[in-house]
mmCIF file of C-alpha atoms in Angstrom:
data_model
loop_
_atom_site.group_PDB
_atom_site.id
_atom_site.type_symbol
_atom_site.label_atom_id
_atom_site.label_comp_id
_atom_site.label_asym_id
_atom_site.label_seq_id
_atom_site.Cartn_x
_atom_site.Cartn_y
_atom_site.Cartn_z
ATOM 1 C CA UNK H 1 -22.711 -11.875 -70.504
ATOM 2 C CA UNK H 2 -21.283 -8.381 -70.767
ATOM 3 C CA UNK H 3 -22.749 -4.973 -70.026
ATOM 4 C CA UNK H 4 -22.659 -4.401 -73.802
ATOM 5 C CA UNK H 5 -25.534 -6.890 -74.085
ATOM 6 C CA UNK H 6 -27.439 -5.789 -70.970
ATOM 7 C CA UNK H 7 -27.312 -2.000 -71.303
ATOM 8 C CA UNK H 8 -29.403 -1.894 -74.517
ATOM 9 C CA UNK H 9 -32.256 -3.655 -72.691
ATOM 10 C CA UNK H 10 -31.909 -1.354 -69.691
ATOM 11 C CA UNK H 11 -31.952 1.774 -71.882
ATOM 12 C CA UNK H 12 -34.813 0.493 -74.010
ATOM 13 C CA UNK H 13 -36.944 -0.314 -70.957
ATOM 14 C CA UNK H 14 -36.464 3.170 -69.494
ATOM 15 C CA UNK H 15 -37.171 4.810 -72.868
ATOM 16 C CA UNK H 16 -40.338 2.787 -73.557
ATOM 17 C CA UNK H 17 -41.763 3.563 -70.118
ATOM 18 C CA UNK H 18 -40.984 7.268 -70.437
ATOM 19 C CA UNK H 19 -42.331 7.679 -73.986
ATOM 20 C CA UNK H 20 -45.293 5.313 -73.982
ATOM 21 C CA UNK H 21 -46.467 5.554 -70.372
ATOM 22 C CA UNK H 22 -44.986 8.840 -69.092
ATOM 23 C CA UNK H 23 -43.446 6.864 -66.245
ATOM 24 C CA UNK H 24 -40.031 7.213 -64.740
ATOM 25 C CA UNK H 25 -38.381 3.931 -63.851
ATOM 26 C CA UNK H 26 -35.722 3.658 -61.178
ATOM 27 C CA UNK H 27 -33.276 0.855 -61.795
ATOM 28 C CA UNK H 28 -32.268 -1.220 -58.828
ATOM 29 C CA UNK H 29 -29.202 -3.429 -58.558
ATOM 30 C CA UNK H 30 -29.009 -6.110 -61.297
ATOM 31 C CA UNK H 31 -28.282 -9.670 -60.238
ATOM 32 C CA UNK H 32 -27.587 -13.050 -61.794
ATOM 33 C CA UNK H 33 -30.777 -15.070 -62.094
ATOM 34 C CA UNK H 34 -30.527 -18.455 -60.392
ATOM 35 C CA UNK H 35 -34.183 -19.445 -59.962
ATOM 36 C CA UNK H 36 -36.598 -20.487 -62.657
ATOM 37 C CA UNK H 37 -39.822 -19.145 -61.110
ATOM 38 C CA UNK H 38 -41.481 -16.024 -62.540
ATOM 39 C CA UNK H 39 -40.983 -13.092 -60.203
ATOM 40 C CA UNK H 40 -44.499 -11.662 -60.626
ATOM 41 C CA UNK H 41 -47.946 -12.729 -61.834
ATOM 42 C CA UNK H 42 -47.743 -11.406 -65.425
ATOM 43 C CA UNK H 43 -44.706 -12.437 -67.448
ATOM 44 C CA UNK H 44 -43.958 -11.832 -71.124
ATOM 45 C CA UNK H 45 -41.128 -13.498 -73.050
ATOM 46 C CA UNK H 46 -39.588 -12.972 -76.468
ATOM 47 C CA UNK H 47 -36.969 -15.172 -78.108
ATOM 48 C CA UNK H 48 -34.030 -13.584 -79.905
ATOM 49 C CA UNK H 49 -32.137 -15.152 -82.805
ATOM 50 C CA UNK H 50 -29.362 -13.940 -85.089
ATOM 51 C CA UNK H 51 -25.620 -13.981 -84.587
ATOM 52 C CA UNK H 52 -26.499 -15.101 -81.077
ATOM 53 C CA UNK H 53 -29.635 -16.367 -79.385
ATOM 54 C CA UNK H 54 -31.382 -15.508 -76.180
ATOM 55 C CA UNK H 55 -34.537 -14.549 -74.366
ATOM 56 C CA UNK H 56 -35.864 -11.339 -72.877
ATOM 57 C CA UNK H 57 -38.454 -11.554 -70.085
ATOM 58 C CA UNK H 58 -40.570 -8.804 -68.527
ATOM 59 C CA UNK H 59 -42.351 -9.730 -65.295
ATOM 60 C CA UNK H 60 -44.650 -7.508 -63.271
ATOM 61 C CA UNK H 61 -47.457 -7.686 -60.718
ATOM 62 C CA UNK H 62 -51.068 -7.923 -61.887
ATOM 63 C CA UNK H 63 -51.927 -4.473 -60.481
ATOM 64 C CA UNK H 64 -49.135 -2.890 -62.486
ATOM 65 C CA UNK H 65 -50.231 -4.735 -65.645
ATOM 66 C CA UNK H 66 -53.763 -3.385 -65.133
ATOM 67 C CA UNK H 67 -52.460 0.165 -64.603
ATOM 68 C CA UNK H 68 -50.283 -0.032 -67.734
ATOM 69 C CA UNK H 69 -53.257 -1.246 -69.749
ATOM 70 C CA UNK H 70 -55.306 1.669 -68.424
ATOM 71 C CA UNK H 71 -52.601 4.131 -69.513
ATOM 72 C CA UNK H 72 -52.380 2.593 -72.977
ATOM 73 C CA UNK H 73 -56.093 2.041 -73.638
ATOM 74 C CA UNK H 74 -57.734 4.685 -71.452
ATOM 75 C CA UNK H 75 -59.781 2.217 -69.419
ATOM 76 C CA UNK H 76 -58.757 -0.057 -66.557
ATOM 77 C CA UNK H 77 -59.880 -3.670 -66.893
ATOM 78 C CA UNK H 78 -61.374 -5.256 -63.775
ATOM 79 C CA UNK H 79 -59.039 -8.225 -64.043
ATOM 80 C CA UNK H 80 -56.194 -9.531 -66.153
ATOM 81 C CA UNK H 81 -57.792 -10.347 -69.490
ATOM 82 C CA UNK H 82 -56.840 -10.589 -73.165
ATOM 83 C CA UNK H 83 -56.426 -6.800 -73.424
ATOM 84 C CA UNK H 84 -53.906 -6.845 -70.574
ATOM 85 C CA UNK H 85 -52.064 -9.786 -72.133
ATOM 86 C CA UNK H 86 -51.899 -7.927 -75.473
ATOM 87 C CA UNK H 87 -50.661 -4.699 -73.850
ATOM 88 C CA UNK H 88 -47.925 -6.401 -71.839
ATOM 89 C CA UNK H 89 -46.897 -8.468 -74.862
ATOM 90 C CA UNK H 90 -46.649 -5.316 -76.971
ATOM 91 C CA UNK H 91 -44.742 -3.482 -74.242
ATOM 92 C CA UNK H 92 -42.230 -6.340 -74.142
ATOM 93 C CA UNK H 93 -42.016 -6.266 -77.930
ATOM 94 C CA UNK H 94 -41.177 -2.535 -77.813
ATOM 95 C CA UNK H 95 -38.486 -3.129 -75.187
ATOM 96 C CA UNK H 96 -36.932 -5.964 -77.199
ATOM 97 C CA UNK H 97 -37.210 -3.942 -80.426
ATOM 98 C CA UNK H 98 -35.443 -0.960 -78.874
ATOM 99 C CA UNK H 99 -32.641 -3.190 -77.616
ATOM 100 C CA UNK H 100 -32.405 -4.894 -81.011
ATOM 101 C CA UNK H 101 -31.792 -1.512 -82.643
ATOM 102 C CA UNK H 102 -28.935 -0.896 -80.188
ATOM 103 C CA UNK H 103 -27.488 -4.365 -80.895
ATOM 104 C CA UNK H 104 -27.526 -4.019 -84.669
ATOM 105 C CA UNK H 105 -24.203 -5.868 -85.045
ATOM 106 C CA UNK H 106 -25.885 -9.053 -83.773
ATOM 107 C CA UNK H 107 -28.509 -8.966 -86.566
ATOM 108 C CA UNK H 108 -31.218 -10.082 -84.157
ATOM 109 C CA UNK H 109 -34.701 -11.183 -85.105
ATOM 110 C CA UNK H 110 -37.486 -11.132 -82.531
ATOM 111 C CA UNK H 111 -39.987 -13.901 -81.968
ATOM 112 C CA UNK H 112 -43.580 -13.189 -81.087
ATOM 113 C CA UNK H 113 -44.235 -12.310 -77.451
ATOM 114 C CA UNK H 114 -45.669 -14.997 -75.232
ATOM 115 C CA UNK H 115 -47.431 -13.933 -72.035
ATOM 116 C CA UNK H 116 -47.940 -16.331 -69.151
ATOM 117 C CA UNK H 117 -49.920 -15.725 -65.979
ATOM 118 C CA UNK H 118 -49.126 -16.875 -62.461
ATOM 119 C CA UNK H 119 -46.113 -16.945 -60.192
ATOM 120 C CA UNK H 120 -45.839 -20.710 -60.400
ATOM 121 C CA UNK H 121 -44.658 -20.358 -64.003
ATOM 122 C CA UNK H 122 -41.142 -21.664 -64.515
ATOM 123 C CA UNK H 123 -38.909 -19.858 -66.984
ATOM 124 C CA UNK H 124 -35.851 -21.682 -68.238
ATOM 125 C CA UNK H 125 -33.134 -19.877 -70.168
ATOM 126 C CA UNK H 126 -30.670 -21.669 -72.441
ATOM 127 C CA UNK H 127 -28.299 -23.731 -70.295
ATOM 128 C CA UNK H 128 -25.265 -21.793 -71.549
ATOM 129 C CA UNK H 129 -26.818 -18.350 -70.990
ATOM 130 C CA UNK H 130 -26.401 -16.598 -67.663
ATOM 131 C CA UNK H 131 -29.613 -14.612 -67.203
ATOM 132 C CA UNK H 132 -29.300 -11.185 -65.651
ATOM 133 C CA UNK H 133 -32.274 -9.699 -63.775
ATOM 134 C CA UNK H 134 -32.681 -5.941 -63.851
ATOM 135 C CA UNK H 135 -35.248 -4.862 -61.242
ATOM 136 C CA UNK H 136 -37.028 -1.538 -61.594
ATOM 137 C CA UNK H 137 -39.479 0.370 -59.453
ATOM 138 C CA UNK H 138 -41.998 2.935 -60.597
ATOM 139 C CA UNK H 139 -45.000 4.816 -59.258
ATOM 140 C CA UNK H 140 -47.114 1.872 -60.515
ATOM 141 C CA UNK H 141 -45.048 -0.776 -58.750
ATOM 142 C CA UNK H 142 -42.007 -3.007 -59.180
ATOM 143 C CA UNK H 143 -41.060 -4.992 -62.249
ATOM 144 C CA UNK H 144 -38.093 -6.898 -63.598
ATOM 145 C CA UNK H 145 -36.512 -7.299 -66.999
ATOM 146 C CA UNK H 146 -34.442 -10.434 -67.441
ATOM 147 C CA UNK H 147 -32.054 -11.075 -70.290
ATOM 148 C CA UNK H 148 -30.280 -14.298 -71.118
ATOM 149 C CA UNK H 149 -28.106 -14.122 -74.239
ATOM 150 C CA UNK H 150 -25.422 -16.534 -75.346
ATOM 151 C CA UNK H 151 -22.201 -14.535 -75.393
#
C-alpha cells in the first residue's frame, strides 16, 4: 500500500481532531500491522468499497473515548455506554469520510461504523491487504488509526 492511500487518512484524522475536538494530534511512526488484536479497549471499524476495497479502524483507550464524548456532548459518561459508542463511531465516520474525499478517484463508498469493546477483540483485514498502523498521541491519550486497502 502506498503513501497515496495512507496520507488521506492521516490528514483526515488530524483535521477531524482539530476541528471537532480542538485537539492537536502528534503522529508517531507508522508501522505494518502484523497482529490481529485490537490495540485499545474501544475500536471502531468502517468498510470501504469502490474501485478498491478496504477497512479503516480507529482504536483508543476507554478514558480517551470518555473524554472525546464529553467534548462532543458536554457531559462525561461514567462508563463506556451507547453514547460513547455512537460518538466514537461518528468520529470514525468523519475520518473515513474526509479520507474518501481525498481519494475521489477510487469512488469509495463507506459502510456503517461498527464499534467493538475490549482488547481481546480480533480484527482481521483482507488477506491481500497490508494494514498500516498510524499511532497518534494527544493530550487525552494515545490512539491508532489503521488502514488496510487493496492496492
